[in-house]
Coordinates of N, CA and C in Angstrom, one line a residue:
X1 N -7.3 8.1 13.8 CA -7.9 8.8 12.7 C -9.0 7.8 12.1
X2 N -10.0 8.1 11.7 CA -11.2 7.2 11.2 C -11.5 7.6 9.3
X3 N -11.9 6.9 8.7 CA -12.6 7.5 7.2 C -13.8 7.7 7.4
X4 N -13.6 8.8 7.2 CA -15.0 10.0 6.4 C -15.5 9.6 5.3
X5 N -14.7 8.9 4.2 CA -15.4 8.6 2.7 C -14.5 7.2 2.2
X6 N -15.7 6.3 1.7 CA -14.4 5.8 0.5 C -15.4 5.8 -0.4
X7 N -14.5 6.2 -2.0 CA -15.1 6.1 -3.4 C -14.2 5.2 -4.2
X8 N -14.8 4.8 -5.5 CA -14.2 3.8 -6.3 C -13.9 4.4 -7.6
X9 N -12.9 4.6 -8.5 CA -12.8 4.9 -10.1 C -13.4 4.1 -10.7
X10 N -13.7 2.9 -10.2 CA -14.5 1.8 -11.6 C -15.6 1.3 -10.6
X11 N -16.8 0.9 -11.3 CA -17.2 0.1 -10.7 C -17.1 -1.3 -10.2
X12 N -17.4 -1.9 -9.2 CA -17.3 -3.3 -9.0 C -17.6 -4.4 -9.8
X13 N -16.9 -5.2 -10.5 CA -17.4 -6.4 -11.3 C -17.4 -7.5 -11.1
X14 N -16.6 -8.0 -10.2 CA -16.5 -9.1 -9.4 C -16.2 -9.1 -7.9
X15 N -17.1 -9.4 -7.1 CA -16.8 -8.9 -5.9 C -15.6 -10.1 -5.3
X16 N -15.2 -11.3 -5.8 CA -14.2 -12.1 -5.3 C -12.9 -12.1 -6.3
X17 N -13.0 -11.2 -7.6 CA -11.8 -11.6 -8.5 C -11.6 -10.5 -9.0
X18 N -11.6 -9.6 -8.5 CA -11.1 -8.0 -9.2 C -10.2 -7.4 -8.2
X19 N -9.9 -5.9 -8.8 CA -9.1 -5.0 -8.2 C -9.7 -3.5 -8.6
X20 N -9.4 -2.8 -7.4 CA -10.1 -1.5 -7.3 C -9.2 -0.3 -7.3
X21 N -9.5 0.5 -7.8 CA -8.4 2.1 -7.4 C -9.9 2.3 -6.2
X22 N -9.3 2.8 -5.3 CA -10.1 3.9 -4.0 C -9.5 4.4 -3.6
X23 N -10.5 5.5 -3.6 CA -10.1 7.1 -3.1 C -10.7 7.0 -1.9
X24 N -10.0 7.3 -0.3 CA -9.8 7.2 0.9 C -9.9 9.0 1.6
X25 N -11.1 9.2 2.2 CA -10.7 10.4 2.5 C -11.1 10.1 4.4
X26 N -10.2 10.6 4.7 CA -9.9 10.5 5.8 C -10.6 11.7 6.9
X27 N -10.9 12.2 8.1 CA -11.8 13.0 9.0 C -10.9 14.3 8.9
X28 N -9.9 14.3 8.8 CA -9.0 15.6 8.7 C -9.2 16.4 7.0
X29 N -9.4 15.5 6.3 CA -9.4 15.9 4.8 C -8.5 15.5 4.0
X30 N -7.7 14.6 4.7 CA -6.0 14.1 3.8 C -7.4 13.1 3.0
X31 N -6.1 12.7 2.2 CA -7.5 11.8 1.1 C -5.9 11.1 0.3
X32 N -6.5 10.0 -0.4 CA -5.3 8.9 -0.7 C -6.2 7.7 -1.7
X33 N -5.0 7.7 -2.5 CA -5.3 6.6 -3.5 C -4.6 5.6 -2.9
X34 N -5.8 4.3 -3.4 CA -4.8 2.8 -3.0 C -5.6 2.1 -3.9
X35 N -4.7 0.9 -4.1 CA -5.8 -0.5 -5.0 C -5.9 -1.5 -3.6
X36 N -7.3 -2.0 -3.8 CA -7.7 -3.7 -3.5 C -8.1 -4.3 -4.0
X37 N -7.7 -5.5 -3.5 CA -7.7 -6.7 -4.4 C -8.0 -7.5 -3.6
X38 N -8.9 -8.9 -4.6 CA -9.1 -10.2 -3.7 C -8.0 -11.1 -4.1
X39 N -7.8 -11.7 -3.5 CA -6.5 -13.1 -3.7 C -6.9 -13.9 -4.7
X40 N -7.5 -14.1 -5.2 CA -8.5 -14.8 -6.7 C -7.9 -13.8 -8.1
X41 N -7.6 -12.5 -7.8 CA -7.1 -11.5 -8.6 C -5.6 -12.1 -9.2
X42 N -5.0 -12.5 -8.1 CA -3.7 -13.0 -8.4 C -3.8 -14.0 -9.5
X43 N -4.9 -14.8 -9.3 CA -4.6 -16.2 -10.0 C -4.9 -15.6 -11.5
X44 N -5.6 -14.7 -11.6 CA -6.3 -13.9 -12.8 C -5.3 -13.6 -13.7
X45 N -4.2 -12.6 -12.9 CA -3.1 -12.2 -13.5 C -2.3 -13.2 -13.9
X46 N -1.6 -14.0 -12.9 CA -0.7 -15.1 -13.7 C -1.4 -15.7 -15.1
X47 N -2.8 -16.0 -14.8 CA -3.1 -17.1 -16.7 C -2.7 -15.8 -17.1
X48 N -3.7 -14.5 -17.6 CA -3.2 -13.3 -18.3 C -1.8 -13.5 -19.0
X49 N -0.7 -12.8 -17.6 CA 0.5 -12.9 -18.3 C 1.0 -14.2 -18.5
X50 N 0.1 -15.8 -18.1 CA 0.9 -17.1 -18.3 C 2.4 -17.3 -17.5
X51 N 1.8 -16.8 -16.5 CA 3.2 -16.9 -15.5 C 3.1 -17.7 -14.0
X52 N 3.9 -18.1 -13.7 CA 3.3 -19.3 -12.3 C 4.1 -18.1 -11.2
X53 N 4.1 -16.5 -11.5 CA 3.9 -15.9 -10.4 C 3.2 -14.2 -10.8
X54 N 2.7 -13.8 -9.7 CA 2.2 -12.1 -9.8 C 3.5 -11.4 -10.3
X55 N 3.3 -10.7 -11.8 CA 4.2 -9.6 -11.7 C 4.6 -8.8 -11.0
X56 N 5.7 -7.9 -10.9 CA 5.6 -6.8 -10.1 C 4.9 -5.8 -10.5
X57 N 4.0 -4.8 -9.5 CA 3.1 -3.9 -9.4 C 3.1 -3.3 -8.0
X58 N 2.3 -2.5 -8.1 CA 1.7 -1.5 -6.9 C 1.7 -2.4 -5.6
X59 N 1.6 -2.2 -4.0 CA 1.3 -2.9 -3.6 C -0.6 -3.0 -3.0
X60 N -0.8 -4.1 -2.9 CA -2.1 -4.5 -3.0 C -2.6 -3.9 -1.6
X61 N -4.0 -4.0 -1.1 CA -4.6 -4.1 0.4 C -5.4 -5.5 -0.4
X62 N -5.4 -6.8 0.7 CA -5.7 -7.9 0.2 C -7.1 -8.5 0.9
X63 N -8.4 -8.3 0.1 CA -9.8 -8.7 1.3 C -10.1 -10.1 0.4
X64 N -11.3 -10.5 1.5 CA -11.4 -11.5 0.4 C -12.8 -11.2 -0.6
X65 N -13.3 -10.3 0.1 CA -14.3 -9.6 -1.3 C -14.6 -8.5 -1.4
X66 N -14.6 -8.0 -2.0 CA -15.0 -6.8 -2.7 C -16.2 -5.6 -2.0
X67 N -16.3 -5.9 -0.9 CA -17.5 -5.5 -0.1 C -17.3 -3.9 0.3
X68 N -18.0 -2.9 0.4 CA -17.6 -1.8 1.2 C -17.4 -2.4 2.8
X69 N -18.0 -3.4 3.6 CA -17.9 -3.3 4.9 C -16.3 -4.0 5.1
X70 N -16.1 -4.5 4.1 CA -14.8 -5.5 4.4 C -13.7 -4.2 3.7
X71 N -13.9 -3.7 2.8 CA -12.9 -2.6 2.6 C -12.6 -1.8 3.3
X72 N -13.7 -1.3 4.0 CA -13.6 -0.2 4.8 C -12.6 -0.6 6.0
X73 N -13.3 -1.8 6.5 CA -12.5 -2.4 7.5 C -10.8 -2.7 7.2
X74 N -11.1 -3.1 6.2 CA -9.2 -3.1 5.7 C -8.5 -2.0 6.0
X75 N -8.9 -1.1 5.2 CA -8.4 0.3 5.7 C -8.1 1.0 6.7
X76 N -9.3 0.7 7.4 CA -9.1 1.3 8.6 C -7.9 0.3 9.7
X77 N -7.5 -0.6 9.2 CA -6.8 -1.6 9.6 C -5.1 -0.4 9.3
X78 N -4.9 -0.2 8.3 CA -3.7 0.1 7.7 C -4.0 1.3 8.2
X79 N -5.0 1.8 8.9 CA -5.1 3.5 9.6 C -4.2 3.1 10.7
X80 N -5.2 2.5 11.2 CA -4.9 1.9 12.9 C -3.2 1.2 13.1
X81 N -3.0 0.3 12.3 CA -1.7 -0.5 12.9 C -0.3 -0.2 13.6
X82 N 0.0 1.4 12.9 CA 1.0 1.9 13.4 C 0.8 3.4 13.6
X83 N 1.5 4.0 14.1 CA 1.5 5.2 14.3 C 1.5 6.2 13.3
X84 N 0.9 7.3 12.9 CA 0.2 7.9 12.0 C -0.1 7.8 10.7
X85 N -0.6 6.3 10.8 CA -1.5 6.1 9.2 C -0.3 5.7 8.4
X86 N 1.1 4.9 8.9 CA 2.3 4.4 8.5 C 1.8 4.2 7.0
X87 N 0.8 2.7 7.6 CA 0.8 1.7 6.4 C -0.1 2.1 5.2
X88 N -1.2 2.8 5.5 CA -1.8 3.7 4.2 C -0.8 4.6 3.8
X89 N -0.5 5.6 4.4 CA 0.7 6.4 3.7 C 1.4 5.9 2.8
X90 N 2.7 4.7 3.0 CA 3.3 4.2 2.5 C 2.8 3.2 1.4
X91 N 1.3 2.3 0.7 CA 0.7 2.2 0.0 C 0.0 3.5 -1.1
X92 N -0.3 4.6 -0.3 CA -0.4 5.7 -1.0 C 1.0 6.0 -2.0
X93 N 2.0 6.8 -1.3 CA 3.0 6.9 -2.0 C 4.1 6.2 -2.8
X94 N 3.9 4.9 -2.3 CA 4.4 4.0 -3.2 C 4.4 4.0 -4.8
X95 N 2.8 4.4 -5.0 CA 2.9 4.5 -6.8 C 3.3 5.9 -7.1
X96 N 4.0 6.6 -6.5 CA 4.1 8.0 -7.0 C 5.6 8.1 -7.1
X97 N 6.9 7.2 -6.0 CA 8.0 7.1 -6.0 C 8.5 6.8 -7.4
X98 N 9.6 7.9 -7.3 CA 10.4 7.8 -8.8 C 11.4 6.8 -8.3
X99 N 12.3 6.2 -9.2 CA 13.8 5.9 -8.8 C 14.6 6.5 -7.9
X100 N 15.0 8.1 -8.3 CA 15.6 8.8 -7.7 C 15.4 9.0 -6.5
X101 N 13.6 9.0 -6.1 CA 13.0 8.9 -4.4 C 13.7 7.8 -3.7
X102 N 13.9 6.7 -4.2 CA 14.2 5.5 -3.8 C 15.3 5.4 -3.7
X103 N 16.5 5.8 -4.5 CA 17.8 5.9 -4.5 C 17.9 6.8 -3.4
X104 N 17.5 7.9 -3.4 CA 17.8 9.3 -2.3 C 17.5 8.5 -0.9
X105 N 16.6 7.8 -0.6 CA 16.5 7.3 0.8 C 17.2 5.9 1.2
X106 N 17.5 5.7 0.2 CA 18.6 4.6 0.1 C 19.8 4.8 0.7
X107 N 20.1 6.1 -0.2 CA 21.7 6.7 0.2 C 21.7 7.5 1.8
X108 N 20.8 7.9 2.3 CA 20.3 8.3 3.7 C 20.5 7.4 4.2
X109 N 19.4 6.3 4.1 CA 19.6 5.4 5.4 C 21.3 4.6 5.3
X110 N 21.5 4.7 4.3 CA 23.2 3.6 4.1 C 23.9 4.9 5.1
X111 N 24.0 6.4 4.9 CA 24.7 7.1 5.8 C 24.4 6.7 7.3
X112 N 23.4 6.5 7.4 CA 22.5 6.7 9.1 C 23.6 5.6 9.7
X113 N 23.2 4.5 8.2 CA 23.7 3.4 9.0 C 25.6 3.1 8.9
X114 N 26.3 4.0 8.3 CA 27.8 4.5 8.5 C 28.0 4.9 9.7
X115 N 27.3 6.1 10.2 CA 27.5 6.9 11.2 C 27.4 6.2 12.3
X116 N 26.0 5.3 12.7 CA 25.8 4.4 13.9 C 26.9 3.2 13.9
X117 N 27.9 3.3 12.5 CA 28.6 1.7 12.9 C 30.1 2.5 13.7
X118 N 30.1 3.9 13.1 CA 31.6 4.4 13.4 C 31.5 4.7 14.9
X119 N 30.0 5.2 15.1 CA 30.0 5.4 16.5 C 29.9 4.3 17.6
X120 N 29.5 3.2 17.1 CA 29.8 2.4 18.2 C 31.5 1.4 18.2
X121 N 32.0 1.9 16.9 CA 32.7 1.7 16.7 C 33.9 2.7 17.6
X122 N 33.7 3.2 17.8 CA 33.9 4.8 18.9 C 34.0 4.2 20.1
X123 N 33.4 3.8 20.7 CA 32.5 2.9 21.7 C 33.7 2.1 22.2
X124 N 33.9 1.0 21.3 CA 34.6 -0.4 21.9 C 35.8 0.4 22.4

């Protein structure tokens, strides 16, 4: 799958020390929010909150500037690496998961992983 579009909610202000919301529209018409950021962003945040680490937040796509050619390329990185757009997917819906999302597939995988221990447990 390739991108058809990317657009930005804010403008660019620093092409080596900012973060971006982009809107990702893909050749099929799926479309996806994600933030990027340069690694200079990090240092930004810690003085801010005066902390010797990044809070928790969203997770990032990390370039080292602000560039459409280098964005795009990011992206299309997190299209490409796994099989069907894993790693954008999973950055997409990441800021939308509630607790409950997260507990629910929590408690799934903990079953999956019951069932494969009784079965090989079956086994010996």
């Amino acid at each position: 799958m390739k991108i058809k579009k990317i657009s930005y909610l804010d403008p660019r202000v620093d092409l080596e020390n900012d973060c971006l919301d982009v809107f990702v529209t893909l050749e099929n018409d799926d479309y996806y929010l994600i933030e990027v950021t340069t690694p200079k962003f990090f240092y930004t945040l810690m003085e801010k909150f005066k902390s010797n680490f990044v809070p928790p937040s969203y997770p990032y796509i990390i370039v080292s500037k602000l560039t459409d050619d280098i964005i795009r390329a990011a992206i299309q990185e997190f299209i490409d690496t796994k099989e069907d757009s894993y790693w954008l997917k999973l950055y997409h819906m990441t800021a939308t998961l509630k607790i409950e999302d997260i507990n629910e597939i929590l408690y799934r995988k903990e079953k999956e992983n019951t069932e494969l221990e009784a079965e090989i447990e079956a086994e010996d």
